[in-house]
Amino acid sequence: MHLTYAVVSPVHLTPNGRILQLIGSPDGDPGHERNIKLWFVSSEEGSLYRLASALKKRGYNLVIQRVSGSSTWRCIAKKIYNPAEEPLDRLCLSMLDLAEEFEVAFISWETAIPDSPSSFGTG
């Protein structure tokens, strides 16, 4: 299994293009749905819980936890992503907007390119 991720910022989404090229390699098909994780952080636990509520309404499964040894909190949002329904750059921009609305930071996304169809769990 290969993990693929990109760090995003409001002014620089270029890494997504390179990642999409990697997903298009022989071991991954960009036309198929895949599991995706979106990573958010904040020093305010309440802000992440408000964000999580909005993400849950969009069908995401969520994990909220304190970053070990820090005062920072993180939210990991998981969902089956269909690139045909929403291009990755548009998804990232909408997550940046959502994060700004709740005063948290959207820091990255992650997916797996499985060696076999069952090698990446939704857990």
Coordinates of C-alpha atoms in Angstrom, one line a residue:
M1 CA 0.0 0.0 0.0
H2 CA 1.2 3.5 -0.9
L3 CA 0.1 6.5 1.2
T4 CA -0.3 9.7 -0.8
Y5 CA -0.8 13.1 0.8
A6 CA -0.4 16.8 0.2
V7 CA 0.0 19.8 2.4
V8 CA -2.4 22.5 1.3
S9 CA -2.6 26.3 1.7
P10 CA -5.0 28.9 0.4
V11 CA -2.4 30.1 -2.1
H12 CA -0.7 26.9 -3.2
L13 CA -2.5 23.8 -4.4
T14 CA 0.2 22.7 -6.8
P15 CA 1.0 19.5 -4.9
N16 CA -2.4 18.1 -5.8
G17 CA -1.4 18.0 -9.5
R18 CA 1.7 15.9 -8.7
I19 CA -0.3 13.6 -6.4
L20 CA -2.9 13.1 -9.0
Q21 CA -0.1 12.0 -11.4
L22 CA 1.1 9.5 -8.9
I23 CA -2.5 8.2 -8.4
G24 CA -2.7 7.8 -12.1
S25 CA 0.3 5.4 -12.1
P26 CA -0.3 1.7 -12.9
D27 CA -1.1 0.9 -9.2
G28 CA -4.0 3.3 -8.9
D29 CA -6.9 4.4 -11.0
P30 CA -8.0 8.1 -10.6
G31 CA -11.4 7.3 -11.9
H32 CA -12.4 5.1 -9.0
E33 CA -13.7 6.0 -5.5
R34 CA -11.1 5.8 -2.7
N35 CA -10.9 6.5 1.0
I36 CA -9.7 9.9 1.8
K37 CA -8.6 11.5 5.1
L38 CA -8.7 15.3 5.7
W39 CA -6.6 16.7 8.5
F40 CA -7.5 19.8 10.5
V41 CA -5.8 21.3 13.6
S42 CA -6.6 24.0 16.1
S43 CA -5.6 25.1 19.6
E44 CA -9.3 25.4 20.4
E45 CA -11.0 22.1 21.0
G46 CA -14.5 23.7 20.7
S47 CA -13.7 25.0 17.2
L48 CA -12.8 21.5 16.0
Y49 CA -16.0 20.1 17.5
R50 CA -18.1 22.7 15.6
L51 CA -16.2 21.9 12.4
A52 CA -16.8 18.2 13.1
S53 CA -20.5 18.8 13.3
A54 CA -20.5 20.4 9.8
L55 CA -18.3 17.6 8.4
K56 CA -20.6 14.9 9.9
K57 CA -23.5 16.5 8.0
R58 CA -21.5 16.1 4.8
G59 CA -21.1 12.3 5.5
Y60 CA -17.6 12.2 7.1
N61 CA -16.5 9.9 9.8
L62 CA -14.5 11.8 12.4
V63 CA -11.8 11.4 15.0
I64 CA -10.9 14.3 17.3
Q65 CA -7.9 14.0 19.6
R66 CA -5.4 16.1 21.4
V67 CA -1.9 16.0 19.8
S68 CA 0.4 14.2 22.3
G69 CA 2.5 16.5 24.3
S70 CA 0.9 19.6 22.9
S71 CA -2.0 22.0 23.4
T72 CA -3.1 21.4 19.8
W73 CA -6.1 19.4 18.8
R74 CA -6.7 17.6 15.5
C75 CA -9.7 16.4 13.6
I76 CA -9.3 13.6 11.0
A77 CA -12.3 13.4 8.7
K78 CA -12.7 10.2 6.6
K79 CA -14.9 9.5 3.7
I80 CA -15.1 7.6 0.4
Y81 CA -14.1 10.2 -2.1
N82 CA -15.3 10.2 -5.7
P83 CA -13.2 12.4 -8.0
A84 CA -15.9 12.3 -10.6
E85 CA -18.3 14.1 -8.2
E86 CA -15.9 16.8 -7.0
P87 CA -12.3 17.4 -8.3
L88 CA -9.7 17.3 -5.6
D89 CA -8.6 20.9 -6.0
R90 CA -12.3 22.0 -5.5
L91 CA -12.6 19.7 -2.4
C92 CA -9.4 21.3 -0.9
L93 CA -10.7 24.8 -1.6
S94 CA -14.0 24.0 0.0
M95 CA -12.2 22.5 3.1
L96 CA -10.0 25.6 3.3
D97 CA -13.2 27.8 3.3
L98 CA -14.9 25.6 5.9
A99 CA -11.8 25.6 8.1
E100 CA -11.6 29.4 7.9
E101 CA -15.3 29.6 8.9
F102 CA -14.6 27.6 12.1
E103 CA -11.2 29.2 12.7
V104 CA -9.2 26.0 12.4
A105 CA -6.5 25.1 9.9
F106 CA -7.0 22.5 7.1
I107 CA -3.5 21.1 6.8
S108 CA -3.6 18.1 4.4
W109 CA -5.4 15.3 2.8
E110 CA -4.4 11.6 2.5
T111 CA -5.4 8.6 0.5
A112 CA -4.0 5.2 -0.1
I113 CA -3.3 3.5 -3.4
P114 CA -3.9 -0.1 -2.4
D115 CA -2.0 -3.0 -3.8
S116 CA -5.3 -4.9 -3.6
P117 CA -8.9 -3.6 -3.3
S118 CA -9.2 -4.5 0.4
S119 CA -5.8 -3.3 1.7
F120 CA -7.1 0.1 2.9
G121 CA -9.7 0.0 5.6
T122 CA -12.3 2.7 6.5
G123 CA -11.5 2.3 10.2

